[in-house]
């Protein structure tokens, strides 16, 4: 017998991904969402099933396919998905990963929805894009009560229907967004798409969009130049009465990762839309959606980190080399512990932010304005290297498409790009600090709340304050220092929540690894004297 399989890890399946994730369960309890634990446990069991994981694989092996015309030559602009993708979407919608916090508001509702979203995104991230946009559209829709009355019941629905129908009769809806154009990118004020008012209250839009997320959606928020300035419009794929709107998909993007999700270029040519919010204040209208999707970028990156470290820890707990289990060998113990510290910091920070969206007081609003941008920059930027290090723990297996970490490695960069790449987010942080100084005060109070426990943390906060204090003295140099400042703020925020809320082993380890005298951003370079086994046990 020449092919007896030994010393390979068994399939990592049949686990409840909620119950075995201590950071997530602890944060859910801490931030007033313990009432959702039974439902979250159901989701955790679902996404841990072999069948769900196989669907995630199928949805990425068989990416969406675009057809401009049907077999008879009629323009259809259709995107066809593998049935596995629709099964995943249906499950996520059924469990409220999209809008449960809006449809049933209560203390902890945003935290519960965030945890649900993270569990689904941990196993299949591509579908999270339309789920996120459908969640995020709610605050923007509320700018125009008539449109909100028409569309909110549809986005609150827990039934997923992928077919395009007359919105007057369809009971559910998925939303997308289309802001960027090829000549502008994040500079949306450079958009050239034009909007002309009709006599019936509708507008006619003509132009293009370089990135349109989830073009199969029922409706979109679109930015266009109206006579009064850049404005936001609601554009459905199907018009009332059943006629198809002019929504020409040019092609699907061939992306590095995010393969199960369709991203496209589109052309609008006399396309019908409805003004959302005030004419000339399109950025103000759609920025509400952007704030929510930026939070979901943090959630998605944190979910990816959880998948990465969980897969790595599973492998090294079952694999032997040089006479011992890999997990028991000091070099590997240090790597897994460090990966877990990063994942825990991301998870706690993500749910701390979600909790701020559960509150409506001025302090929470000010805090989340700055903290969301800071966390989006740092957590998403850490994701790709975290995925790579976890992949390396699996050796050659990790580099093959048969294991999920190759897919995760390609996936993580999109969170850093979507809704503002690094420089865009860093400059937005500066903008918030200049225009909304109460946001700086709120974040500073968050940092101050954890002082007095770790000398290294206290020193980091003082250094961060000095960085902030130097900004007004030299505004011209602020942009060049923006990344340094955002990194310092992000590490402070992560350490603050861990010191206050996480087990001592986690907080001590994170402060030592990221802020202490032996700190290093290289995984596995943890100093001596840390409780690595306590940290690894949580992976």
Short mmCIF file of C-alpha atoms in Angstrom, two decimals:
data_model
loop_
_atom_site.label_atom_id
_atom_site.label_comp_id
_atom_site.label_asym_id
_atom_site.label_seq_id
_atom_site.Cartn_x
_atom_site.Cartn_y
_atom_site.Cartn_z
CA UNK A 1 0.00 0.00 0.00
CA UNK A 2 1.62 3.24 -1.15
CA UNK A 3 -1.00 5.87 -0.41
CA UNK A 4 -2.20 5.72 3.17
CA UNK A 5 -3.13 9.26 4.21
CA UNK A 6 -1.60 10.16 7.56
CA UNK A 7 -0.63 13.36 9.36
CA UNK A 8 -3.21 15.47 7.55
CA UNK A 9 -5.75 17.58 9.40
CA UNK A 10 -9.36 16.39 9.13
CA UNK A 11 -11.87 18.68 7.39
CA UNK A 12 -12.68 21.72 9.48
CA UNK A 13 -16.46 21.39 9.28
CA UNK A 14 -19.45 20.64 11.48
CA UNK A 15 -18.41 23.30 14.01
CA UNK A 16 -20.58 26.08 15.42
CA UNK A 17 -18.62 29.10 14.24
CA UNK A 18 -20.34 31.36 16.75
CA UNK A 19 -19.94 29.28 19.89
CA UNK A 20 -16.26 28.55 19.23
CA UNK A 21 -15.37 32.21 18.66
CA UNK A 22 -14.83 33.61 22.18
CA UNK A 23 -14.08 37.18 21.11
CA UNK A 24 -17.33 37.37 19.17
CA UNK A 25 -19.49 35.79 21.88
CA UNK A 26 -17.94 37.97 24.59
CA UNK A 27 -18.36 41.17 22.59
CA UNK A 28 -21.98 40.33 21.76
CA UNK A 29 -22.69 39.92 25.46
CA UNK A 30 -20.76 43.05 26.44
CA UNK A 31 -22.54 45.28 23.93
CA UNK A 32 -26.13 44.44 24.88
CA UNK A 33 -26.88 41.82 22.22
CA UNK A 34 -26.94 38.70 24.41
CA UNK A 35 -30.62 38.34 23.53
CA UNK A 36 -29.51 37.41 19.98
CA UNK A 37 -27.27 34.53 21.07
CA UNK A 38 -29.77 31.76 20.17
CA UNK A 39 -30.17 33.13 16.65
CA UNK A 40 -26.43 33.70 16.31
CA UNK A 41 -25.81 30.13 17.42
CA UNK A 42 -28.17 28.97 14.67
CA UNK A 43 -26.20 30.98 12.13
CA UNK A 44 -22.91 29.70 13.53
CA UNK A 45 -24.09 26.12 13.09
CA UNK A 46 -25.36 26.84 9.57
CA UNK A 47 -22.16 28.40 8.22
CA UNK A 48 -20.11 25.63 9.81
CA UNK A 49 -21.97 22.91 7.94
CA UNK A 50 -20.08 21.08 5.17
CA UNK A 51 -22.89 21.88 2.73
CA UNK A 52 -22.68 25.62 3.34
CA UNK A 53 -18.91 25.57 3.00
CA UNK A 54 -19.25 23.65 -0.26
CA UNK A 55 -21.70 26.25 -1.53
CA UNK A 56 -19.12 28.93 -0.70
CA UNK A 57 -16.57 27.04 -2.77
CA UNK A 58 -18.98 26.55 -5.69
CA UNK A 59 -19.99 30.21 -5.73
CA UNK A 60 -16.34 31.15 -6.25
CA UNK A 61 -15.38 28.34 -8.61
CA UNK A 62 -18.33 29.31 -10.84
CA UNK A 63 -18.33 33.12 -10.83
CA UNK A 64 -21.20 35.18 -12.26
CA UNK A 65 -21.59 35.32 -16.03
CA UNK A 66 -22.87 38.33 -17.97
CA UNK A 67 -25.17 38.12 -20.97
CA UNK A 68 -25.96 41.36 -22.81
CA UNK A 69 -28.65 39.78 -25.04
CA UNK A 70 -30.88 36.73 -24.99
CA UNK A 71 -30.84 34.07 -27.69
CA UNK A 72 -33.28 36.06 -29.83
CA UNK A 73 -31.24 39.26 -29.74
CA UNK A 74 -33.18 41.17 -27.12
CA UNK A 75 -31.08 43.32 -24.77
CA UNK A 76 -31.39 41.79 -21.28
CA UNK A 77 -28.26 42.88 -19.36
CA UNK A 78 -28.48 39.77 -17.22
CA UNK A 79 -26.01 38.39 -14.70
CA UNK A 80 -26.32 34.68 -14.02
CA UNK A 81 -25.07 33.15 -10.78
CA UNK A 82 -24.46 29.60 -9.69
CA UNK A 83 -27.35 28.29 -7.55
CA UNK A 84 -24.95 28.02 -4.61
CA UNK A 85 -24.62 31.80 -4.56
CA UNK A 86 -28.37 32.23 -4.37
CA UNK A 87 -28.60 29.70 -1.54
CA UNK A 88 -26.05 31.69 0.45
CA UNK A 89 -27.79 34.99 -0.28
CA UNK A 90 -31.12 33.49 0.74
CA UNK A 91 -29.73 32.27 4.05
CA UNK A 92 -28.11 35.62 4.85
CA UNK A 93 -31.30 37.54 4.09
CA UNK A 94 -33.45 35.05 5.99
CA UNK A 95 -31.32 35.53 9.11
CA UNK A 96 -31.34 39.33 8.88
CA UNK A 97 -27.68 39.89 7.97
CA UNK A 98 -28.88 42.84 5.90
CA UNK A 99 -31.41 45.02 7.73
CA UNK A 100 -32.47 43.38 11.00
CA UNK A 101 -31.13 46.31 13.04
CA UNK A 102 -33.37 48.73 11.14
CA UNK A 103 -36.51 46.61 10.91
CA UNK A 104 -36.49 45.61 14.61
CA UNK A 105 -34.55 48.29 16.51
CA UNK A 106 -33.71 47.58 20.14
CA UNK A 107 -30.64 47.86 22.37
CA UNK A 108 -27.86 45.84 20.78
CA UNK A 109 -29.61 45.49 17.41
CA UNK A 110 -26.68 46.84 15.39
CA UNK A 111 -24.31 44.57 17.30
CA UNK A 112 -26.48 41.51 16.65
CA UNK A 113 -26.74 42.35 12.97
CA UNK A 114 -22.97 42.94 12.78
CA UNK A 115 -22.27 39.55 14.35
CA UNK A 116 -24.69 37.86 11.92
CA UNK A 117 -23.04 39.58 8.98
CA UNK A 118 -19.58 38.54 10.21
CA UNK A 119 -20.53 34.88 10.55
CA UNK A 120 -21.76 34.70 6.96
CA UNK A 121 -18.82 36.75 5.63
CA UNK A 122 -16.36 34.52 7.46
CA UNK A 123 -17.18 31.62 5.16
CA UNK A 124 -18.31 33.34 1.93
CA UNK A 125 -17.34 37.01 1.64
CA UNK A 126 -18.44 37.84 -1.92
CA UNK A 127 -22.18 37.80 -1.22
CA UNK A 128 -21.60 40.24 1.66
CA UNK A 129 -21.31 43.12 -0.82
CA UNK A 130 -25.01 43.33 -1.82
CA UNK A 131 -26.02 42.36 1.73
CA UNK A 132 -23.98 45.28 3.05
CA UNK A 133 -25.33 47.77 0.52
CA UNK A 134 -28.90 46.76 1.24
CA UNK A 135 -28.23 47.38 4.93
CA UNK A 136 -26.47 50.67 4.27
CA UNK A 137 -29.10 52.19 1.97
CA UNK A 138 -31.64 52.61 4.78
CA UNK A 139 -30.39 55.94 6.23
CA UNK A 140 -30.12 57.43 2.74
CA UNK A 141 -33.63 56.34 1.76
CA UNK A 142 -35.00 58.20 4.77
CA UNK A 143 -33.99 61.53 3.22
CA UNK A 144 -37.07 61.26 0.98
CA UNK A 145 -40.08 59.92 2.92
CA UNK A 146 -42.11 58.99 -0.19
CA UNK A 147 -39.31 56.79 -1.51
CA UNK A 148 -38.65 55.38 1.95
CA UNK A 149 -42.29 54.39 2.29
CA UNK A 150 -42.11 52.57 -1.03
CA UNK A 151 -38.76 50.81 -0.65
CA UNK A 152 -38.05 50.26 3.05
CA UNK A 153 -40.57 47.42 3.48
CA UNK A 154 -38.88 45.65 0.57
CA UNK A 155 -35.34 45.95 1.99
CA UNK A 156 -36.60 44.88 5.43
CA UNK A 157 -38.05 41.67 3.98
CA UNK A 158 -36.47 38.36 4.99
CA UNK A 159 -37.22 36.67 1.66
CA UNK A 160 -34.65 36.72 -1.13
CA UNK A 161 -35.94 36.87 -4.69
CA UNK A 162 -33.16 37.12 -7.30
CA UNK A 163 -35.55 37.75 -10.19
CA UNK A 164 -36.18 41.26 -11.51
CA UNK A 165 -39.85 42.20 -11.30
CA UNK A 166 -42.07 45.26 -11.27
CA UNK A 167 -41.18 46.97 -7.95
CA UNK A 168 -44.86 47.72 -7.44
CA UNK A 169 -45.54 44.00 -6.94
CA UNK A 170 -42.20 42.63 -5.74
CA UNK A 171 -42.16 42.30 -1.96
CA UNK A 172 -38.39 42.30 -1.40
CA UNK A 173 -35.41 44.18 -2.82
CA UNK A 174 -31.62 44.18 -2.86
CA UNK A 175 -29.80 47.49 -3.36
CA UNK A 176 -26.52 48.41 -5.02
CA UNK A 177 -24.65 51.66 -5.54
CA UNK A 178 -22.89 53.36 -8.43
CA UNK A 179 -20.74 56.37 -7.60
CA UNK A 180 -17.32 56.20 -9.24
CA UNK A 181 -16.47 57.03 -12.83
CA UNK A 182 -13.32 56.24 -14.78
CA UNK A 183 -12.04 59.82 -14.75
CA UNK A 184 -12.68 60.47 -11.07
CA UNK A 185 -12.62 57.41 -8.85
CA UNK A 186 -13.02 58.60 -5.26
CA UNK A 187 -13.26 62.20 -6.50
CA UNK A 188 -16.97 61.90 -7.17
CA UNK A 189 -17.33 65.65 -7.73
CA UNK A 190 -15.53 65.04 -11.02
CA UNK A 191 -18.45 62.88 -12.19
CA UNK A 192 -19.85 63.69 -15.62
CA UNK A 193 -23.10 61.69 -15.55
CA UNK A 194 -25.92 64.19 -16.14
CA UNK A 195 -29.44 64.32 -14.74
CA UNK A 196 -32.29 66.23 -16.39
CA UNK A 197 -35.61 66.76 -14.63
CA UNK A 198 -38.76 65.43 -16.29
CA UNK A 199 -42.26 66.84 -16.04
CA UNK A 200 -43.55 63.89 -14.01
CA UNK A 201 -41.18 64.11 -11.06
CA UNK A 202 -38.64 61.68 -12.50
CA UNK A 203 -35.17 62.47 -13.82
CA UNK A 204 -33.35 61.25 -16.91
CA UNK A 205 -29.74 60.15 -16.29
CA UNK A 206 -27.06 59.85 -18.99
CA UNK A 207 -23.47 58.78 -18.39
CA UNK A 208 -21.37 55.88 -17.15
CA UNK A 209 -20.11 54.29 -13.95
CA UNK A 210 -16.72 52.60 -13.80
CA UNK A 211 -17.58 50.47 -10.75
CA UNK A 212 -21.16 49.41 -10.13
CA UNK A 213 -21.44 46.86 -7.36
CA UNK A 214 -23.89 43.97 -7.66
CA UNK A 215 -25.53 45.04 -10.97
CA UNK A 216 -28.15 42.31 -10.56
CA UNK A 217 -29.74 44.30 -7.72
CA UNK A 218 -33.29 45.62 -7.82
CA UNK A 219 -32.28 49.26 -7.41
CA UNK A 220 -29.25 51.52 -6.97
CA UNK A 221 -28.19 54.81 -5.53
CA UNK A 222 -26.46 56.75 -8.31
CA UNK A 223 -24.65 60.10 -8.28
CA UNK A 224 -25.21 62.47 -11.20
CA UNK A 225 -24.76 66.15 -11.99
CA UNK A 226 -28.08 68.02 -11.85
CA UNK A 227 -28.50 71.75 -12.57
CA UNK A 228 -28.21 72.36 -8.83
CA UNK A 229 -25.04 70.31 -8.47
CA UNK A 230 -24.06 66.73 -7.73
CA UNK A 231 -27.18 64.86 -6.61
CA UNK A 232 -28.22 61.38 -5.55
CA UNK A 233 -30.84 59.37 -7.42
CA UNK A 234 -32.66 56.10 -6.86
CA UNK A 235 -32.49 54.06 -10.06
CA UNK A 236 -34.49 50.80 -10.28
CA UNK A 237 -33.69 48.05 -12.77
CA UNK A 238 -37.41 47.65 -13.50
CA UNK A 239 -39.81 50.58 -13.72
CA UNK A 240 -43.31 50.63 -12.21
CA UNK A 241 -45.47 48.76 -14.65
CA UNK A 242 -42.80 46.19 -15.49
CA UNK A 243 -40.78 47.91 -18.23
CA UNK A 244 -37.01 47.48 -17.98
CA UNK A 245 -35.11 50.65 -17.15
CA UNK A 246 -32.14 51.54 -19.36
CA UNK A 247 -29.29 49.99 -17.41
CA UNK A 248 -26.64 48.72 -19.79
CA UNK A 249 -23.98 46.52 -18.29
CA UNK A 250 -20.82 46.95 -20.34
CA UNK A 251 -18.83 44.14 -18.77
CA UNK A 252 -18.06 42.46 -15.46
CA UNK A 253 -14.77 43.29 -13.80
CA UNK A 254 -12.17 40.53 -13.77
CA UNK A 255 -11.00 40.99 -10.20
CA UNK A 256 -8.13 39.71 -8.11
CA UNK A 257 -10.59 38.14 -5.68
CA UNK A 258 -14.19 38.64 -4.62
CA UNK A 259 -15.02 36.25 -7.46
CA UNK A 260 -18.54 35.27 -6.38
CA UNK A 261 -19.64 38.91 -6.41
CA UNK A 262 -20.39 40.70 -9.68
CA UNK A 263 -18.79 44.12 -10.17
CA UNK A 264 -19.43 45.91 -13.40
CA UNK A 265 -19.15 48.90 -15.66
CA UNK A 266 -22.50 50.34 -16.68
CA UNK A 267 -23.90 52.91 -19.10
CA UNK A 268 -26.96 55.05 -18.43
CA UNK A 269 -28.75 56.52 -21.47
CA UNK A 270 -31.95 58.33 -20.63
CA UNK A 271 -32.24 56.13 -17.54
CA UNK A 272 -35.12 56.95 -15.21
CA UNK A 273 -34.33 57.88 -11.64
CA UNK A 274 -35.91 59.58 -8.64
CA UNK A 275 -34.16 62.36 -6.71
CA UNK A 276 -33.16 61.21 -3.23
CA UNK A 277 -32.51 63.99 -0.76
CA UNK A 278 -31.91 67.55 -1.90
CA UNK A 279 -30.70 68.55 -5.34
CA UNK A 280 -27.04 69.49 -5.19
CA UNK A 281 -26.46 67.57 -1.95
CA UNK A 282 -25.83 64.14 -3.37
CA UNK A 283 -22.67 63.54 -1.37
CA UNK A 284 -24.50 64.44 1.82
CA UNK A 285 -27.22 61.93 0.93
CA UNK A 286 -25.06 59.01 -0.12
CA UNK A 287 -22.43 59.56 2.58
CA UNK A 288 -24.89 58.04 5.04
CA UNK A 289 -24.70 54.86 2.98
CA UNK A 290 -20.92 55.11 2.75
CA UNK A 291 -20.57 55.38 6.54
CA UNK A 292 -22.46 52.13 6.97
CA UNK A 293 -20.54 50.28 4.26
CA UNK A 294 -17.26 51.45 5.76
CA UNK A 295 -18.31 49.84 9.01
CA UNK A 296 -19.09 46.67 7.08
CA UNK A 297 -15.58 46.78 5.58
CA UNK A 298 -14.28 46.55 9.14
CA UNK A 299 -16.72 43.73 9.91
CA UNK A 300 -15.76 41.86 6.75
CA UNK A 301 -12.02 42.21 7.37
CA UNK A 302 -12.44 41.05 10.97
CA UNK A 303 -14.49 38.08 9.77
CA UNK A 304 -11.73 37.22 7.32
CA UNK A 305 -9.14 37.36 10.09
CA UNK A 306 -11.25 34.98 12.13
CA UNK A 307 -11.43 32.51 9.24
CA UNK A 308 -7.70 32.81 8.66
CA UNK A 309 -6.55 32.16 12.21
CA UNK A 310 -9.19 29.48 12.82
CA UNK A 311 -8.07 27.54 9.75
CA UNK A 312 -4.40 27.95 10.66
CA UNK A 313 -4.94 26.87 14.27
CA UNK A 314 -6.98 23.85 13.15
CA UNK A 315 -4.17 22.71 10.87
CA UNK A 316 -1.36 23.07 13.39
CA UNK A 317 -3.39 21.32 16.10
CA UNK A 318 -3.59 18.23 13.88
CA UNK A 319 -0.27 18.28 12.06
CA UNK A 320 2.98 16.80 13.42
CA UNK A 321 6.50 17.75 12.38
CA UNK A 322 9.84 16.83 13.90
CA UNK A 323 8.15 14.65 16.51
CA UNK A 324 5.60 17.09 17.95
CA UNK A 325 2.33 18.75 17.06
CA UNK A 326 3.03 22.02 15.31
CA UNK A 327 0.91 23.95 17.81
CA UNK A 328 3.25 22.86 20.63
CA UNK A 329 6.39 24.10 18.91
CA UNK A 330 7.36 27.56 20.25
CA UNK A 331 7.82 29.23 16.87
CA UNK A 332 4.37 28.16 15.71
CA UNK A 333 2.76 28.88 19.07
CA UNK A 334 4.00 32.45 18.78
CA UNK A 335 2.66 32.87 15.24
CA UNK A 336 -0.81 31.53 16.07
CA UNK A 337 -0.98 33.64 19.23
CA UNK A 338 -0.07 36.77 17.29
CA UNK A 339 -2.61 36.03 14.55
CA UNK A 340 -5.24 35.54 17.24
CA UNK A 341 -4.34 38.85 18.90
CA UNK A 342 -4.86 40.64 15.58
CA UNK A 343 -8.17 38.89 14.97
CA UNK A 344 -9.42 39.62 18.50
CA UNK A 345 -8.45 43.27 18.27
CA UNK A 346 -10.33 43.55 14.97
CA UNK A 347 -13.40 41.75 16.31
CA UNK A 348 -13.65 43.75 19.53
CA UNK A 349 -13.09 47.01 17.65
CA UNK A 350 -15.70 46.11 15.03
CA UNK A 351 -18.41 45.39 17.61
CA UNK A 352 -17.44 48.42 19.68
CA UNK A 353 -18.14 50.47 16.55
CA UNK A 354 -21.40 48.64 15.90
CA UNK A 355 -22.47 49.45 19.46
CA UNK A 356 -21.86 53.14 18.74
CA UNK A 357 -24.38 52.88 15.89
CA UNK A 358 -26.92 51.55 18.39
CA UNK A 359 -26.73 54.87 20.24
CA UNK A 360 -28.11 58.22 19.12
CA UNK A 361 -26.54 60.47 21.75
CA UNK A 362 -24.01 63.10 20.66
CA UNK A 363 -21.07 61.26 22.19
CA UNK A 364 -21.71 58.09 20.19
CA UNK A 365 -22.30 60.01 16.96
CA UNK A 366 -19.09 61.98 17.41
CA UNK A 367 -17.11 58.88 18.32
CA UNK A 368 -18.24 56.80 15.36
CA UNK A 369 -17.62 59.61 12.86
CA UNK A 370 -13.88 59.46 13.46
CA UNK A 371 -13.44 55.95 14.85
CA UNK A 372 -15.14 54.26 11.87
CA UNK A 373 -12.74 55.85 9.41
CA UNK A 374 -9.74 55.10 11.62
CA UNK A 375 -10.73 51.45 12.06
CA UNK A 376 -11.60 51.06 8.38
CA UNK A 377 -8.13 52.21 7.42
CA UNK A 378 -6.19 50.02 9.84
CA UNK A 379 -8.20 46.81 10.19
CA UNK A 380 -8.69 46.49 6.44
CA UNK A 381 -5.04 47.26 5.75
CA UNK A 382 -3.91 44.54 8.16
CA UNK A 383 -6.15 41.93 6.56
CA UNK A 384 -4.05 40.83 3.56
CA UNK A 385 -0.83 40.21 5.49
CA UNK A 386 -2.78 38.45 8.23
CA UNK A 387 -4.30 36.13 5.62
CA UNK A 388 -0.90 35.45 4.09
CA UNK A 389 0.69 34.55 7.42
CA UNK A 390 -2.19 32.19 8.23
CA UNK A 391 -1.91 30.64 4.77
CA UNK A 392 1.77 29.98 5.36
CA UNK A 393 0.93 27.99 8.49
CA UNK A 394 -0.69 25.39 6.21
CA UNK A 395 2.42 25.14 4.04
CA UNK A 396 1.75 23.92 0.52
CA UNK A 397 -1.88 23.11 1.34
CA UNK A 398 -2.53 26.77 2.09
CA UNK A 399 -1.30 27.77 -1.35
CA UNK A 400 -3.76 25.52 -3.16
CA UNK A 401 -7.31 26.34 -4.17
CA UNK A 402 -8.56 23.24 -2.34
CA UNK A 403 -8.24 25.10 0.94
CA UNK A 404 -10.11 28.34 1.74
CA UNK A 405 -7.13 30.51 2.68
CA UNK A 406 -5.97 30.99 -0.91
CA UNK A 407 -9.39 32.50 -1.61
CA UNK A 408 -9.23 34.56 1.59
CA UNK A 409 -5.79 35.90 0.71
CA UNK A 410 -7.17 37.27 -2.57
CA UNK A 411 -10.30 38.53 -0.86
CA UNK A 412 -8.86 40.65 1.93
CA UNK A 413 -7.46 43.51 -0.22
CA UNK A 414 -10.89 44.48 -1.52
CA UNK A 415 -11.96 45.66 1.92
CA UNK A 416 -9.03 48.07 1.97
CA UNK A 417 -9.95 49.42 -1.47
CA UNK A 418 -13.74 49.53 -1.24
CA UNK A 419 -15.25 52.75 0.12
CA UNK A 420 -11.93 54.56 0.06
CA UNK A 421 -8.38 53.32 -0.27
CA UNK A 422 -5.73 54.16 2.33
CA UNK A 423 -4.98 57.75 1.37
CA UNK A 424 -8.64 58.61 0.87
CA UNK A 425 -9.51 57.33 4.34
CA UNK A 426 -6.49 58.98 5.97
CA UNK A 427 -7.44 62.33 4.44
CA UNK A 428 -11.03 61.82 5.54
CA UNK A 429 -9.74 61.40 9.09
CA UNK A 430 -8.00 64.76 8.80
CA UNK A 431 -11.19 66.29 7.42
CA UNK A 432 -13.25 64.96 10.30
CA UNK A 433 -10.74 66.22 12.84
CA UNK A 434 -10.77 69.71 11.31
CA UNK A 435 -14.51 70.04 10.73
CA UNK A 436 -15.85 68.05 13.66
CA UNK A 437 -13.51 68.59 16.62
CA UNK A 438 -16.02 66.94 18.94
CA UNK A 439 -15.13 63.66 17.20
CA UNK A 440 -11.52 64.09 18.32
CA UNK A 441 -12.67 64.73 21.88
CA UNK A 442 -14.87 61.63 21.83
CA UNK A 443 -12.06 59.40 20.59
CA UNK A 444 -9.68 60.91 23.14
CA UNK A 445 -12.13 60.07 25.93
CA UNK A 446 -12.21 56.51 24.60
CA UNK A 447 -8.43 56.33 24.77
CA UNK A 448 -8.33 57.92 28.22
CA UNK A 449 -10.79 55.36 29.59
CA UNK A 450 -8.14 52.61 29.45
CA UNK A 451 -5.18 54.54 30.86
CA UNK A 452 -3.50 53.60 34.11
CA UNK A 453 -3.18 49.86 33.42
CA UNK A 454 -0.26 49.56 30.98
CA UNK A 455 2.64 52.01 30.94
CA UNK A 456 3.28 51.28 27.26
CA UNK A 457 -0.31 52.10 26.40
CA UNK A 458 -0.25 55.31 28.42
CA UNK A 459 2.92 56.37 26.62
CA UNK A 460 1.29 55.58 23.26
CA UNK A 461 -1.73 57.75 24.09
CA UNK A 462 0.49 60.65 25.07
CA UNK A 463 2.46 60.30 21.81
CA UNK A 464 -0.79 60.18 19.82
CA UNK A 465 -1.99 63.34 21.52
CA UNK A 466 1.24 65.08 20.58
CA UNK A 467 0.72 64.06 16.94
CA UNK A 468 -2.79 65.51 17.03
CA UNK A 469 -1.56 68.67 18.70
CA UNK A 470 0.98 69.33 15.96
CA UNK A 471 -1.58 69.23 13.16
CA UNK A 472 -3.00 72.77 13.52
CA UNK A 473 0.51 74.21 13.72
CA UNK A 474 1.41 72.96 10.26
CA UNK A 475 -1.68 72.19 8.15
CA UNK A 476 0.36 71.93 4.96
CA UNK A 477 2.31 68.99 6.37
CA UNK A 478 -0.74 67.25 7.83
CA UNK A 479 -1.50 65.17 4.75
CA UNK A 480 2.01 63.78 4.68
CA UNK A 481 1.63 62.63 8.30
CA UNK A 482 -1.95 61.41 7.97
CA UNK A 483 -1.15 57.70 7.73
CA UNK A 484 1.14 57.82 10.75
CA UNK A 485 -1.56 59.56 12.75
CA UNK A 486 -4.32 57.15 11.70
CA UNK A 487 -2.16 54.14 12.54
CA UNK A 488 -1.45 55.58 15.98
CA UNK A 489 -5.12 56.29 16.61
CA UNK A 490 -6.13 52.82 15.41
CA UNK A 491 -3.67 50.98 17.62
CA UNK A 492 -4.80 53.12 20.55
CA UNK A 493 -8.46 52.36 19.91
CA UNK A 494 -7.82 48.64 19.59
CA UNK A 495 -5.74 48.56 22.75
CA UNK A 496 -8.32 50.61 24.66
CA UNK A 497 -11.19 48.23 23.98
CA UNK A 498 -9.06 45.17 24.72
CA UNK A 499 -7.76 46.59 27.99
CA UNK A 500 -11.28 47.42 29.13
CA UNK A 501 -13.14 44.37 27.85
CA UNK A 502 -10.98 41.42 26.79
CA UNK A 503 -9.32 38.82 29.03
CA UNK A 504 -6.04 39.98 30.55
CA UNK A 505 -3.96 37.58 28.47
CA UNK A 506 -5.31 39.13 25.27
CA UNK A 507 -4.95 42.74 26.40
CA UNK A 508 -1.47 42.18 27.81
CA UNK A 509 -0.38 40.36 24.67
CA UNK A 510 -1.71 43.02 22.31
CA UNK A 511 -0.12 45.92 24.20
CA UNK A 512 3.22 44.11 24.37
CA UNK A 513 3.10 43.05 20.71
CA UNK A 514 1.95 46.36 19.22
CA UNK A 515 2.85 49.11 21.69
CA UNK A 516 5.57 47.78 23.98
CA UNK A 517 9.35 48.28 23.68
CA UNK A 518 9.65 44.98 21.76
CA UNK A 519 6.67 45.72 19.53
CA UNK A 520 6.65 44.41 16.00
CA UNK A 521 4.20 44.36 13.12
CA UNK A 522 5.78 41.08 12.01
CA UNK A 523 3.65 38.15 13.12
CA UNK A 524 5.24 35.73 15.55
CA UNK A 525 7.72 38.20 17.09
CA UNK A 526 6.07 38.18 20.51
CA UNK A 527 8.30 38.86 23.47
CA UNK A 528 8.86 36.57 26.44
CA UNK A 529 6.64 36.51 29.49
CA UNK A 530 3.29 36.43 27.70
CA UNK A 531 0.59 33.80 28.25
CA UNK A 532 0.70 32.46 24.71
CA UNK A 533 -1.18 29.25 25.53
CA UNK A 534 -4.10 31.28 26.90
CA UNK A 535 -4.24 33.30 23.71
CA UNK A 536 -3.85 30.29 21.41
CA UNK A 537 -6.64 28.45 23.24
CA UNK A 538 -9.05 31.10 21.93
CA UNK A 539 -8.09 30.55 18.27
#
